Protein backbone atom coordinates (compact mmCIF):
# COMPACT_ATOMS: atom_id res chain seq x y z
CA MET A 1 -3.32 -17.62 8.36
CA SER A 2 -0.68 -15.02 7.06
CA ILE A 3 -0.39 -11.00 5.02
CA THR A 4 0.81 -11.26 1.67
CA LEU A 5 2.04 -8.34 -0.29
CA SER A 6 1.47 -10.11 -3.45
CA GLY A 7 -1.81 -9.76 -3.40
CA ILE A 8 -2.73 -6.08 -3.62
CA GLU A 9 -5.85 -4.72 -4.28
CA ILE A 10 -6.09 -0.73 -5.10
CA SER A 11 -9.17 0.93 -6.21
CA PHE A 12 -10.14 4.97 -5.93
CA ASP A 13 -13.13 6.10 -3.85
CA ARG A 14 -14.59 7.90 -6.81
CA ALA A 15 -14.07 7.28 -10.64
CA GLY A 16 -13.40 10.01 -13.02
CA GLY A 17 -10.59 11.99 -14.03
CA ASP A 18 -7.15 10.85 -16.52
CA GLU A 19 -7.19 7.61 -16.63
CA ALA A 20 -3.04 7.27 -17.39
CA ARG A 21 -2.93 9.10 -14.00
CA ARG A 22 -4.93 6.72 -12.06
CA ARG A 23 -2.61 4.22 -14.19
CA GLU A 24 0.30 6.24 -13.15
CA ILE A 25 -1.03 6.13 -9.27
CA VAL A 26 -2.05 2.39 -9.04
CA ARG A 27 1.79 1.77 -10.34
CA ASN A 28 3.39 3.93 -7.88
CA ILE A 29 1.35 2.83 -4.71
CA GLU A 30 2.22 -1.06 -5.95
CA ASN A 31 5.99 -0.16 -5.82
CA ILE A 32 6.03 1.40 -2.48
CA LEU A 33 4.17 -1.51 -0.89
CA LEU A 34 5.96 -3.92 -2.62
CA THR A 35 9.24 -2.48 -1.32
CA PRO A 36 10.89 -3.34 1.92
CA VAL A 37 12.50 -0.21 3.66
CA GLY A 38 16.10 -0.40 3.08
CA THR A 39 16.01 -2.25 -0.15
CA ASP A 40 16.54 0.92 -2.43
CA PRO A 41 19.88 2.25 -2.04
CA LEU A 42 18.84 5.60 -3.06
CA TYR A 43 15.91 6.14 -0.73
CA ARG A 44 16.85 3.84 2.26
CA ASP A 45 13.13 5.16 3.48
CA PHE A 46 11.20 4.20 0.60
CA GLY A 47 8.66 1.54 1.23
CA ILE A 48 7.16 0.21 4.21
CA ASP A 49 8.20 -1.77 6.80
CA THR A 50 7.63 -5.58 6.43
CA SER A 51 9.26 -6.95 10.55
CA MET A 52 5.04 -7.04 11.73
CA LEU A 53 4.32 -10.05 9.12
CA ASP A 54 5.53 -12.28 11.60
CA TYR A 55 3.48 -10.96 14.60
CA PRO A 56 0.32 -12.60 15.42
CA LEU A 57 -2.13 -11.72 12.45
CA ASP A 58 -4.61 -8.89 14.68
CA THR A 59 -1.30 -7.16 15.33
CA ALA A 60 0.16 -7.38 12.10
CA GLN A 61 -3.11 -6.34 10.40
CA SER A 62 -3.20 -3.28 12.66
CA MET A 63 -0.07 -2.03 12.09
CA MET A 64 0.52 -3.08 8.33
CA ALA A 65 -2.94 -0.84 7.87
CA VAL A 66 -0.76 1.89 9.52
CA GLU A 67 2.17 1.40 7.98
CA VAL A 68 0.46 1.16 4.41
CA ILE A 69 -1.72 4.43 5.33
CA ASP A 70 2.03 6.37 6.57
CA ALA A 71 3.78 5.05 2.93
CA ILE A 72 1.39 5.65 0.42
CA GLU A 73 0.89 9.53 1.71
CA LYS A 74 4.34 10.34 2.26
CA TRP A 75 5.55 8.83 -1.47
CA GLU A 76 2.52 9.74 -3.74
CA PRO A 77 1.18 12.98 -1.65
CA ARG A 78 -1.22 13.21 -5.06
CA VAL A 79 -3.57 10.44 -2.97
CA ARG A 80 -5.13 10.19 0.68
CA VAL A 81 -6.29 6.49 1.61
CA ARG A 82 -9.78 6.07 2.42
CA ASP A 83 -9.32 2.58 3.38
CA VAL A 84 -6.94 -0.41 4.23
CA SER A 85 -8.45 -3.66 4.18
CA PHE A 86 -7.35 -7.36 4.13
CA VAL A 87 -8.93 -9.90 2.16
CA PRO A 88 -8.54 -13.54 1.95
CA ASP A 89 -7.38 -15.54 -0.32
CA PRO A 90 -7.93 -19.26 -1.44
CA SER A 91 -4.06 -20.48 -0.39
CA GLY A 92 -5.07 -18.69 3.38
CA SER A 93 -3.05 -15.67 2.88
CA LEU A 94 -4.53 -12.34 3.12
CA GLY A 95 -4.23 -9.89 0.34
CA VAL A 96 -4.05 -6.03 1.45
CA LYS A 97 -7.07 -4.06 -0.59
CA VAL A 98 -6.19 -0.25 -0.01
CA VAL A 99 -9.12 2.31 -1.51
CA ILE A 100 -7.94 5.70 -2.32
CA GLY A 101 -9.06 9.57 -3.10
CA SER A 102 -7.60 12.51 -3.93
CA GLY A 103 -5.28 14.44 -1.85
């Protein structure tokens, strides 16, 4: 079983607020999580470090959760990460589920 960053699910811890703003935040978080560090030529530290994906699953999950939290809170300061979990999918991979709340 492996972690895949293509299966990202982002939800808010409570409903309400401006829907356009929420969609913008979700798009920003997806962009952060799908960008490996070092690949954006203007912001070399933008995105997440994916080197831990080759580690044993338990270690990779722990390291990825920390990386996701740090990256989102650095690059999308309007929100705080409430929870990061990993959800198995039918292909045998683990998708990432992120719950966020107001910053």
